[in-house]
Tab-separated table of C-alpha atoms and ligand atoms in Angstrom:
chain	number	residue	atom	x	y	z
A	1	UNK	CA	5.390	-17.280	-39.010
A	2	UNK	CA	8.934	-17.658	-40.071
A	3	UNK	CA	9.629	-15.582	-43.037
A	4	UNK	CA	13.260	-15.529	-44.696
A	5	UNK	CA	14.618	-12.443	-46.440
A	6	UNK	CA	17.318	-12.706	-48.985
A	7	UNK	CA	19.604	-9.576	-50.034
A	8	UNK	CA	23.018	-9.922	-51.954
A	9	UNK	CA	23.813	-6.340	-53.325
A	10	UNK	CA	24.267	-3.080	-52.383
A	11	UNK	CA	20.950	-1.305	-53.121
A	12	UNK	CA	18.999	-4.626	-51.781
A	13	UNK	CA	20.663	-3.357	-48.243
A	14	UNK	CA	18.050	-0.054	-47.601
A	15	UNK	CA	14.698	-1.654	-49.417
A	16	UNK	CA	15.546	-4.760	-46.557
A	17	UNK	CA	16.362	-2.902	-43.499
A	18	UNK	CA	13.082	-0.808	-43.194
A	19	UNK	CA	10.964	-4.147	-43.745
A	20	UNK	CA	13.229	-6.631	-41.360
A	21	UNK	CA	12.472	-3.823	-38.168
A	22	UNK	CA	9.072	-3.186	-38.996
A	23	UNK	CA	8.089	-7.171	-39.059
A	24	UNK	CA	10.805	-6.954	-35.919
A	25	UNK	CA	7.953	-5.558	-33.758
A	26	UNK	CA	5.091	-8.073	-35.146
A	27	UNK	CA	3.978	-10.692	-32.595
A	28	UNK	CA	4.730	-14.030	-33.810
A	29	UNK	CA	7.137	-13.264	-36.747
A	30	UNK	CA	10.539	-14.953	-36.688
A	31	UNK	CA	13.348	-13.965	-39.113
A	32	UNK	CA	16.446	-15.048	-41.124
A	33	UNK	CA	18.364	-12.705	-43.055
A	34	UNK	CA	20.177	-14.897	-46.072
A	35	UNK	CA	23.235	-12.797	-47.771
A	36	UNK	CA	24.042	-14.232	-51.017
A	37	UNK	CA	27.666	-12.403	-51.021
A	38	UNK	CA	27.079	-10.839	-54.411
A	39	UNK	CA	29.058	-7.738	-53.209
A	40	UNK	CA	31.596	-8.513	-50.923
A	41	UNK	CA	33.368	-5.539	-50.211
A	42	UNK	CA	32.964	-4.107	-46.890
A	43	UNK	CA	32.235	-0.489	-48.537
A	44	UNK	CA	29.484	-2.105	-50.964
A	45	UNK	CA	28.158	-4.048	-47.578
A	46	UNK	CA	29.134	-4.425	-44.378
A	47	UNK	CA	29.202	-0.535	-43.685
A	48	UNK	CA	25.391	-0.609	-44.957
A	49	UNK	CA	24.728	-3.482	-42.079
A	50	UNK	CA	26.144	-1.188	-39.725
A	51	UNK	CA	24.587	2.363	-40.486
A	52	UNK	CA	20.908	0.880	-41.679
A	53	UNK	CA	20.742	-1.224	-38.111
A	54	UNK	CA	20.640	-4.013	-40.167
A	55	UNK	CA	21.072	-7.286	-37.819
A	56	UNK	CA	23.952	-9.757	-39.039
A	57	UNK	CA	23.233	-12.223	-41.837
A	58	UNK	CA	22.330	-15.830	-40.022
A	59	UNK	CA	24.000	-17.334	-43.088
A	60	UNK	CA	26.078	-15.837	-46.172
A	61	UNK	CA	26.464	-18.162	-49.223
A	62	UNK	CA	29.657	-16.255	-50.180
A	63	UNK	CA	29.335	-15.975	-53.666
A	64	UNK	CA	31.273	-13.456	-54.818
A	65	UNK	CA	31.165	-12.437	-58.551
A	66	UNK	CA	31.137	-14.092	-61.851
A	67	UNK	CA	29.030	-14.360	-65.123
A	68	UNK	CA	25.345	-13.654	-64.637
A	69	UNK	CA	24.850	-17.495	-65.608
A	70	UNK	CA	27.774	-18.306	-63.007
A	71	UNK	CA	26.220	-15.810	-60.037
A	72	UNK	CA	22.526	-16.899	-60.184
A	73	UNK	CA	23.747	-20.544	-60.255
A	74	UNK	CA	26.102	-20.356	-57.281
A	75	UNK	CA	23.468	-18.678	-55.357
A	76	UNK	CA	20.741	-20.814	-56.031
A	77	UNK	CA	22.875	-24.110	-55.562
A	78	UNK	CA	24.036	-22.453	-52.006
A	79	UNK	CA	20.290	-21.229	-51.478
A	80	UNK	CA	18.668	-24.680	-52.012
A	81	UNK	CA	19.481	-26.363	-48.884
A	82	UNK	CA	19.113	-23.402	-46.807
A	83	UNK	CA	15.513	-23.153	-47.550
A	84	UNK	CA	15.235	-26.993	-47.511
A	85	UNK	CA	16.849	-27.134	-43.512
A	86	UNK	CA	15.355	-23.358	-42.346
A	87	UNK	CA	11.864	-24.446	-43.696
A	88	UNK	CA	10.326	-20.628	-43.867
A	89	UNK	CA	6.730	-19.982	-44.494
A	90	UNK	CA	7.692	-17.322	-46.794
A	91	UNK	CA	11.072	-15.813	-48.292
A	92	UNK	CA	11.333	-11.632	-49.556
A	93	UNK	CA	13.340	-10.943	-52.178
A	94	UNK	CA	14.094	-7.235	-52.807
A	95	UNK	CA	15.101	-5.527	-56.677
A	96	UNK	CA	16.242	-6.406	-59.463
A	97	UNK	CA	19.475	-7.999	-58.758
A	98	UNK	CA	20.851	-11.481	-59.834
A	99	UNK	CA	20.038	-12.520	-55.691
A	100	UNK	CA	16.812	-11.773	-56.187
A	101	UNK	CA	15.919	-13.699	-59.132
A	102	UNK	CA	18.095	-16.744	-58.279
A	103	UNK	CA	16.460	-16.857	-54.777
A	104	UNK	CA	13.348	-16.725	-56.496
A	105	UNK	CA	13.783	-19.492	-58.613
A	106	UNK	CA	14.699	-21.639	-55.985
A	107	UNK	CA	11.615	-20.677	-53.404
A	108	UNK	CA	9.498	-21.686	-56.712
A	109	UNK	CA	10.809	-25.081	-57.028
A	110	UNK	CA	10.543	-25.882	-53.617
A	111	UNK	CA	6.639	-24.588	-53.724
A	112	UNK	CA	7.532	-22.155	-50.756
A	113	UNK	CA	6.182	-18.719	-51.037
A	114	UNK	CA	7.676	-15.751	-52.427
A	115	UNK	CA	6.955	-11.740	-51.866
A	116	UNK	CA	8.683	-9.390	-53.913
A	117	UNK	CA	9.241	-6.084	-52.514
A	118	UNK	CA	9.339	-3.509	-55.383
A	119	UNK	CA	7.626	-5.359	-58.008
A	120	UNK	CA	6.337	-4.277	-61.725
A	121	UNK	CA	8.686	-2.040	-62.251
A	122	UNK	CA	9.616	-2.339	-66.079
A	123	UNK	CA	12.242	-0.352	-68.471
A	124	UNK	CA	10.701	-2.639	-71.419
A	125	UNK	CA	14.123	-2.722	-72.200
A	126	UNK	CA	15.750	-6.483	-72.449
A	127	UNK	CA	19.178	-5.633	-72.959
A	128	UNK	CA	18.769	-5.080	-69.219
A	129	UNK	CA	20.164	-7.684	-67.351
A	130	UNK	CA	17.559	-5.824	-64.313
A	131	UNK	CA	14.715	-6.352	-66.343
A	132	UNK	CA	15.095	-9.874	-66.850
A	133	UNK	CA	15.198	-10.217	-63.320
A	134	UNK	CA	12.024	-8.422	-62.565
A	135	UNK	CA	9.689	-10.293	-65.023
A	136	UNK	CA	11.090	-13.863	-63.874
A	137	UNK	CA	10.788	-12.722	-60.091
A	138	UNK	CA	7.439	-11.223	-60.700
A	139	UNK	CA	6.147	-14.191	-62.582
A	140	UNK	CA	7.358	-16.539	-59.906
A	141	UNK	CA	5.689	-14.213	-56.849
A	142	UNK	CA	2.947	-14.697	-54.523
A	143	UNK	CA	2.774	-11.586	-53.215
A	144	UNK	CA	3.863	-8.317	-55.046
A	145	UNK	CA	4.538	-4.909	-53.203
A	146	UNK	CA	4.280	-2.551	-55.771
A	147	UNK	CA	5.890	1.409	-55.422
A	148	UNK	CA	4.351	3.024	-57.667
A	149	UNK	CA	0.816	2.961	-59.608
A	150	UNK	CA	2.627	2.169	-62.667
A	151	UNK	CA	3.983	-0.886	-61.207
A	152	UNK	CA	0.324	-2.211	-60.467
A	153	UNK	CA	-0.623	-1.308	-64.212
A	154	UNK	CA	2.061	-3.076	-65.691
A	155	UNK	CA	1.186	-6.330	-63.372
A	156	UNK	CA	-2.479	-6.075	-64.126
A	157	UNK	CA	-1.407	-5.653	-68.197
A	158	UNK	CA	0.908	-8.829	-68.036
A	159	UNK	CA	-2.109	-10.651	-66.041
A	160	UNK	CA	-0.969	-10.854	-62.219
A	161	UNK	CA	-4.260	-11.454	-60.156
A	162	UNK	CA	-4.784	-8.318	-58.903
A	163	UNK	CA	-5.518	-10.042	-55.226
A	164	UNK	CA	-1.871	-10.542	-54.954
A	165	UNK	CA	-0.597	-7.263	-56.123
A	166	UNK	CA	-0.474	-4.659	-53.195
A	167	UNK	CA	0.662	-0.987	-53.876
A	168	UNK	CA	2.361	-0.254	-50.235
A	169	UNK	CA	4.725	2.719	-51.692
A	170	UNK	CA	8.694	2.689	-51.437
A	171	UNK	CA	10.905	0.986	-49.203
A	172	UNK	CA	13.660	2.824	-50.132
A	173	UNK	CA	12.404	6.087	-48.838
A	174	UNK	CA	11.557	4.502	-45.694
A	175	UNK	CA	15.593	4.461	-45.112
A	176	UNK	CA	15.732	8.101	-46.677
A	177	UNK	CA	13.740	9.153	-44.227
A	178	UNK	CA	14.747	7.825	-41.073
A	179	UNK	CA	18.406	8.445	-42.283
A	180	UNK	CA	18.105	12.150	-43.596
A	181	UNK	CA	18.388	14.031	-40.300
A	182	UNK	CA	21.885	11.933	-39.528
A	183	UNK	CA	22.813	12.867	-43.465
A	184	UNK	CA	21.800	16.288	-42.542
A	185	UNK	CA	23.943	16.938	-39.885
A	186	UNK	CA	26.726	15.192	-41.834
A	187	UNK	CA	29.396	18.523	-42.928
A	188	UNK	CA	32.348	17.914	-44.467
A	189	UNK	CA	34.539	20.985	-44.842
A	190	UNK	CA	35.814	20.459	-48.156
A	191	UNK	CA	32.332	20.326	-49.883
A	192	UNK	CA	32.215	22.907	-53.004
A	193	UNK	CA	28.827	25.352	-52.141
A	194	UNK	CA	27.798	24.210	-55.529
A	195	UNK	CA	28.664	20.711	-57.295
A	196	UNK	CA	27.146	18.227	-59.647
A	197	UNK	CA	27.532	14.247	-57.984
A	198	UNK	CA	27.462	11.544	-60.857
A	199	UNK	CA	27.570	8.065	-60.446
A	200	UNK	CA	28.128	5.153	-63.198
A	201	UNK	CA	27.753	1.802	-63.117
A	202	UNK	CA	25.401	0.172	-65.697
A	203	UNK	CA	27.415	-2.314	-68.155
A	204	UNK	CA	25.695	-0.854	-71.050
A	205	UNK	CA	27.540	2.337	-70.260
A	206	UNK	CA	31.028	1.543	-68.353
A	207	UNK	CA	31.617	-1.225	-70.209
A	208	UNK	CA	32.124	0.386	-73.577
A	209	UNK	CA	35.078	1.920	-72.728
A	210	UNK	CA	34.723	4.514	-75.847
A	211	UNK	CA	31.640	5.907	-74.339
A	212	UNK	CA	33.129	6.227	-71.084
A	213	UNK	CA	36.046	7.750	-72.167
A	214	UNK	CA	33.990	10.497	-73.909
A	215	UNK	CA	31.667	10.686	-70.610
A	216	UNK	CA	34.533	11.614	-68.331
A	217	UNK	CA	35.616	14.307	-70.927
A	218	UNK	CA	31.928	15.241	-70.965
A	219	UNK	CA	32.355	15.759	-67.050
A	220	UNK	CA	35.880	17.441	-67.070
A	221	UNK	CA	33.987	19.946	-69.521
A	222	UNK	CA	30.941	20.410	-66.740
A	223	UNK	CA	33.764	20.411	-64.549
A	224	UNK	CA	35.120	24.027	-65.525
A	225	UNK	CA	31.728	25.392	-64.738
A	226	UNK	CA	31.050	23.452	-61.666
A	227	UNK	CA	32.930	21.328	-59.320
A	228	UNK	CA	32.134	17.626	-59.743
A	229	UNK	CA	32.052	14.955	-57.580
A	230	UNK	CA	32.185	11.170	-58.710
A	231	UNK	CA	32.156	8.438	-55.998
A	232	UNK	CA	33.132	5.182	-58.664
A	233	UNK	CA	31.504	2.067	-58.575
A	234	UNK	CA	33.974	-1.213	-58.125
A	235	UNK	CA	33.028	-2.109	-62.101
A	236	UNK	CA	33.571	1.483	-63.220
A	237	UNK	CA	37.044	1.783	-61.348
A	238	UNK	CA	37.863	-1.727	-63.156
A	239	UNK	CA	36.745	-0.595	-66.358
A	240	UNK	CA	38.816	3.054	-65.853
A	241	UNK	CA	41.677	1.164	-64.583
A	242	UNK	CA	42.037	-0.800	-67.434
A	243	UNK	CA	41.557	1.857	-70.130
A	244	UNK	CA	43.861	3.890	-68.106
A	245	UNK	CA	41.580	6.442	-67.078
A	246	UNK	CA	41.919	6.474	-64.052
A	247	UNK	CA	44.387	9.313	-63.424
A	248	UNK	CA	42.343	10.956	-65.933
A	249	UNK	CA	40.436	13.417	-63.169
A	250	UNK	CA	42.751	16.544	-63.076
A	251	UNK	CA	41.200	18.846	-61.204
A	252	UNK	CA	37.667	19.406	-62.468
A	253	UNK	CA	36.294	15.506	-61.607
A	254	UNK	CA	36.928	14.520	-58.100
A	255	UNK	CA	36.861	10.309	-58.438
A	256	UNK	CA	36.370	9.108	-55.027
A	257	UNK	CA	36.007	5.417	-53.274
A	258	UNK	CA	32.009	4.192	-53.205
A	259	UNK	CA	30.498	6.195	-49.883
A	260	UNK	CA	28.870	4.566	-46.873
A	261	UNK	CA	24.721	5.147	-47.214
A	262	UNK	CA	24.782	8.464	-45.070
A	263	UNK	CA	27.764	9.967	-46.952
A	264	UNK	CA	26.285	9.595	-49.845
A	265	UNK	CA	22.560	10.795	-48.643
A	266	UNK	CA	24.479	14.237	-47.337
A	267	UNK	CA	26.270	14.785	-50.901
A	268	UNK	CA	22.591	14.192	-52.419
A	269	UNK	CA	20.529	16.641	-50.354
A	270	UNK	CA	23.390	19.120	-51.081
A	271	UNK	CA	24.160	18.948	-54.720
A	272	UNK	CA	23.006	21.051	-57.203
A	273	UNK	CA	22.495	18.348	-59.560
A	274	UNK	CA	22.795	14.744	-59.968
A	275	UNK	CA	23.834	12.871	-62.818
A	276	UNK	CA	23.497	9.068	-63.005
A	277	UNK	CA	22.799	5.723	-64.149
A	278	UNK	CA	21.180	4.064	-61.057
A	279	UNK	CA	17.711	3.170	-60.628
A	280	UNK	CA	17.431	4.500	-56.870
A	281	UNK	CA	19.185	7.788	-56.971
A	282	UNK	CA	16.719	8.940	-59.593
A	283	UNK	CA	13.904	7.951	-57.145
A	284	UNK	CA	16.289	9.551	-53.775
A	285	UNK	CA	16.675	12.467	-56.361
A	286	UNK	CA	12.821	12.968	-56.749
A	287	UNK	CA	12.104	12.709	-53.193
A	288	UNK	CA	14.992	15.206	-52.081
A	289	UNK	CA	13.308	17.619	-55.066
A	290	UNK	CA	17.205	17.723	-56.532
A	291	UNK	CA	17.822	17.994	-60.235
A	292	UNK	CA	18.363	14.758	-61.706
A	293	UNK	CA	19.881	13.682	-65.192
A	294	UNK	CA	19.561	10.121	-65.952
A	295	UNK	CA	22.380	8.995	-68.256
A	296	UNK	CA	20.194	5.655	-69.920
A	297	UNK	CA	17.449	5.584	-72.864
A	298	UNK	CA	15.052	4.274	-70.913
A	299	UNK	CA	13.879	4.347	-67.114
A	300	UNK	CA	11.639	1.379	-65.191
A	301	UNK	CA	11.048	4.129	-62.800
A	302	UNK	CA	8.949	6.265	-65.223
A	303	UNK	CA	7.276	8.244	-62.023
A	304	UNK	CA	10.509	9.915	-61.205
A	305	UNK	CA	9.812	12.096	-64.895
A	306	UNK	CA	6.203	12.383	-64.837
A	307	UNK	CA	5.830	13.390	-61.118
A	308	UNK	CA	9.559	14.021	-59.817
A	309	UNK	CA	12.525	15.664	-60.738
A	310	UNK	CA	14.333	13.442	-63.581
A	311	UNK	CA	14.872	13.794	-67.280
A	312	UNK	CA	16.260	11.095	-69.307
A	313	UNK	CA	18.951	12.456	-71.651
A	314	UNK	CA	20.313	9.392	-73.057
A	315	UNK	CA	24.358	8.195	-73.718
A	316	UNK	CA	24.346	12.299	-75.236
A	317	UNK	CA	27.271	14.159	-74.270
A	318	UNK	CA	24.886	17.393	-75.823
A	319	UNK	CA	22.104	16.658	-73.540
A	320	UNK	CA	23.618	15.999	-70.042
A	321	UNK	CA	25.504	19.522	-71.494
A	322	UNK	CA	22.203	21.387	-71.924
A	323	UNK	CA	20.275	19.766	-68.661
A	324	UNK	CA	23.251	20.638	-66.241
A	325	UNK	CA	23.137	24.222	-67.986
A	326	UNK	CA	19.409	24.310	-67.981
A	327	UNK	CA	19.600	23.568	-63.934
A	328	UNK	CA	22.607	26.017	-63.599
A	329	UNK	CA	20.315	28.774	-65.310
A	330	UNK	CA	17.090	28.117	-62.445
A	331	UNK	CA	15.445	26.138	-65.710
A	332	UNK	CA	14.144	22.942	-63.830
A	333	UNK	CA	11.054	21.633	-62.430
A	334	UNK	CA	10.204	21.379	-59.139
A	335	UNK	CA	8.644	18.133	-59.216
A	336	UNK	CA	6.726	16.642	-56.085
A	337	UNK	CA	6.705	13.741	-53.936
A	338	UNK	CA	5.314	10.469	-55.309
A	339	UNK	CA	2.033	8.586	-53.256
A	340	UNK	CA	3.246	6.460	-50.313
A	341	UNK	CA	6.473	7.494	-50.741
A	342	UNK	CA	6.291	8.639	-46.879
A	343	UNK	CA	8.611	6.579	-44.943
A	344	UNK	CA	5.434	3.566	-44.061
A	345	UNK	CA	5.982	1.136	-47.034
A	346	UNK	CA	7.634	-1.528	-45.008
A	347	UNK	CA	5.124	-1.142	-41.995
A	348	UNK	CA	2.317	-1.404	-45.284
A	349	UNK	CA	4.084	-4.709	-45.551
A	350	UNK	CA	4.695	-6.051	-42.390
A	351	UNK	CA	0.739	-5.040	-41.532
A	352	UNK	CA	-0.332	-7.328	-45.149
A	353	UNK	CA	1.916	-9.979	-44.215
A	354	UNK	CA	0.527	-10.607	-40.906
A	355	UNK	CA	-3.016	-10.138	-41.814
A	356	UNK	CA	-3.691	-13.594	-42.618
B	1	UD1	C1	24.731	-5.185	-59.372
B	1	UD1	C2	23.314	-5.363	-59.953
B	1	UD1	C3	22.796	-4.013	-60.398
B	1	UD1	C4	22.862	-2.997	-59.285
B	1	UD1	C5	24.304	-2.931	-58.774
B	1	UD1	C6	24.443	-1.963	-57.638
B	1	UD1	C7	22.859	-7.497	-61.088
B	1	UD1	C8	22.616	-8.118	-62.400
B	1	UD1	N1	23.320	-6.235	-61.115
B	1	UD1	O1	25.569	-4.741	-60.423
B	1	UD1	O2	21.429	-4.155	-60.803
B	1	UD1	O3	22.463	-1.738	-59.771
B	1	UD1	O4	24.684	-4.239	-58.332
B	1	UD1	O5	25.750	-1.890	-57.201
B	1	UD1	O6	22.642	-8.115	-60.081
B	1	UD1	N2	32.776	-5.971	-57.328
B	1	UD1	C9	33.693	-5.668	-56.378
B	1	UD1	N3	33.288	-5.706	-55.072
B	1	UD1	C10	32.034	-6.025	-54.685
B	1	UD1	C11	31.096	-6.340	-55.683
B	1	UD1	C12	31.473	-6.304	-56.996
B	1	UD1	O7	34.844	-5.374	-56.672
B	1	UD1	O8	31.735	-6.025	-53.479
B	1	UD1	C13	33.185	-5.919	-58.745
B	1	UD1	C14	33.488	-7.281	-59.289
B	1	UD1	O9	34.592	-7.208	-60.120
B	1	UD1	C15	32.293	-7.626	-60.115
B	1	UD1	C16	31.796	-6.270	-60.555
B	1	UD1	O10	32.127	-5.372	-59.500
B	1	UD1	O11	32.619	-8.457	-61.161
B	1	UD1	C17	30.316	-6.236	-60.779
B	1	UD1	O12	29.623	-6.777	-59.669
B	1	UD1	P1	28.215	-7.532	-59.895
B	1	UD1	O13	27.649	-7.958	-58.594
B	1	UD1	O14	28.391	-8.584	-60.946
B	1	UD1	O15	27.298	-6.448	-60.566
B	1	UD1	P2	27.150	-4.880	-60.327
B	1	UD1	O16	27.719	-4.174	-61.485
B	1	UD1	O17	27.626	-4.484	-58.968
């Protein structure tokens, strides 16, 4: 069985790695990792490759950036006659991104079958360019790994036969797992004993530079209670550099340069609380049992409230006050750790894969 995975951007890089070395071990099973080149960068990829294990693409389509509409159709025009020459029995496709819808699209067209890992997640919200990609690549998929219960529900609601829907848990904490004691033993001496991390990267927030302006003033105030870290996104530091805001950090909001996976997985299981717009640190977050204030309206991960450790508080300056003050005064749930999310998703889907 030759199946063909495709990952482009940065969070793609830990839902892949755990599935590619559990099918690694399968009799029979021969791979091709496809990188579409969405992110580029070596700190948005190649240092992911190396710390996941993650074997060398076979091909990269180089894409780079652009307009959605330009992205998805460079990758899918690259994509085409990869599939067409490689002939796989199957392709994954991992997210939300714009690599995993234009992949998608393709595989469809060419009647070859698709399995989306992490599939039925939905915010409900369209503004999203993430939530167009999940109903498209859910629509067009065979086979659809599911997290969490609520992603089953919302396939069964929109009509998915439920024979090809298979709740296996989360990829993503597979990596968390098998990465935490290396993230645990990573100390850096100039960590504050007690600091809030944020990241910020969704266009709906960096790119209205008002908001963001008041959101780093927002921070510089959290910032005289607690120290605050901020590794910046590529589109964030493009959006600060151009409104100047940049050199805007003083001495309360440390901006740093985007962290490598384990980096980042040591400042999580340290901080006091985490403050973001991402849809994986608020399901990291719940695992770890770390505070979490998501900084959107809406959340396609709706487990990491009911179960874990998030609260949504909005674009609201007053809110992500009152949460980090809330956590500050010992005011926060516990939470607890979501079903399946035990570090055997990707071995759920090697083992379903292979069944057959
Ligand atoms: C993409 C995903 C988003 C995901 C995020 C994680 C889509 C629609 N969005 O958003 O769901 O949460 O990745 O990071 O697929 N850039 C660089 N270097 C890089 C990559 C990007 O400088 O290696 C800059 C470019 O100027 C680019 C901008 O960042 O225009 C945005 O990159 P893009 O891939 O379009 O979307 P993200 O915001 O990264």
């Amino acid at each position: 069985m030759h199946i063909l995975h495709v990952v482009g951007a940065r969070p793609n890089f830990m839902k892949a790695a755990p599935v590619l070395r559990a099918l690694s071990s399968r009799a029979g099973v021969r791979q091709t990792l496809v990188h579409s080149g969405q992110h580029y960068d070596a700190n948005m990829s190649d240092v992911f490759f190396e710390e996941l294990g993650i074997p060398a693409p076979d091909v990269n389509l180089e894409v780079g950036s652009g307009s959605h509409a330009q992205q998805t159709a460079q990758i899918m025009a690259r994509f085409e006659p990869v599939v067409l020459e490689r002939k796989p029995d199957l392709v994954l496709v991992y997210g939300d991104v714009n690599s995993t819808v234009a992949a998608a699209l393709v595989c469809a067209k060419l009647l070859v079958r698709i399995g989306h890992v992490e599939a039925g997640l939905r915010s409900f919200d369209y503004t999203m360019p993430e939530e167009i990609n999940r109903i498209v690549t859910d629509r067009l998929s065979d086979l659809l790994f599911t997290p969490s219960t609520d992603g089953s529900e919302n396939l069964i609601r929109e009509g998915v036969d439920r024979a090809r829907i298979h709740f296996v848990g989360n990829v993503m904490i597979d990596t968390l797992v098998r990465m935490l004691p290396a993230a645990q033993q990573r100390f850096s001496e100039d960590l504050p004993e007690h600091y809030a991390l944020v990241t910020l990267h969704r266009p709906s927030n960096v790119d209205d530079l008002e908001w963001l302006s008041g959101m780093l003033h927002t921070l510089a105030d959290i910032g005289q209670g607690i120290a605050v870290l901020f590794p910046v996104h590529p589109r964030t530091r493009q959006r600060l550099a151009h409104a100047g805001l940049d050199r805007l950090d003083g001495n309360t909001v440390r901006l740093m340069e985007p962290l490598p996976y384990i980096d980042f997985l040591a400042l999580q299981t340290r901080a006091t609380i985490v403050i973001t717009d991402s849809g994986g640190i608020q399901e990291e977050t719940t695992f770890l049992g770390i505070p979490c204030l998501t900084v959107r309206e809406n959340t396609e991960r709706p487990i990491t409230i009911s179960v874990g450790t998030n609260c949504l508080v909005g674009r609201n300056p007053e809110r992500i006050r009152a949460g980090v003050a809330d956590v500050l005064a010992g005011k926060w749930r516990k939470g607890s750790v979501p079903d399946l999310w035990d570090g055997h998703a990707a071995e759920r889907i090697a083992a379903i894969l292979t069944s057959d």
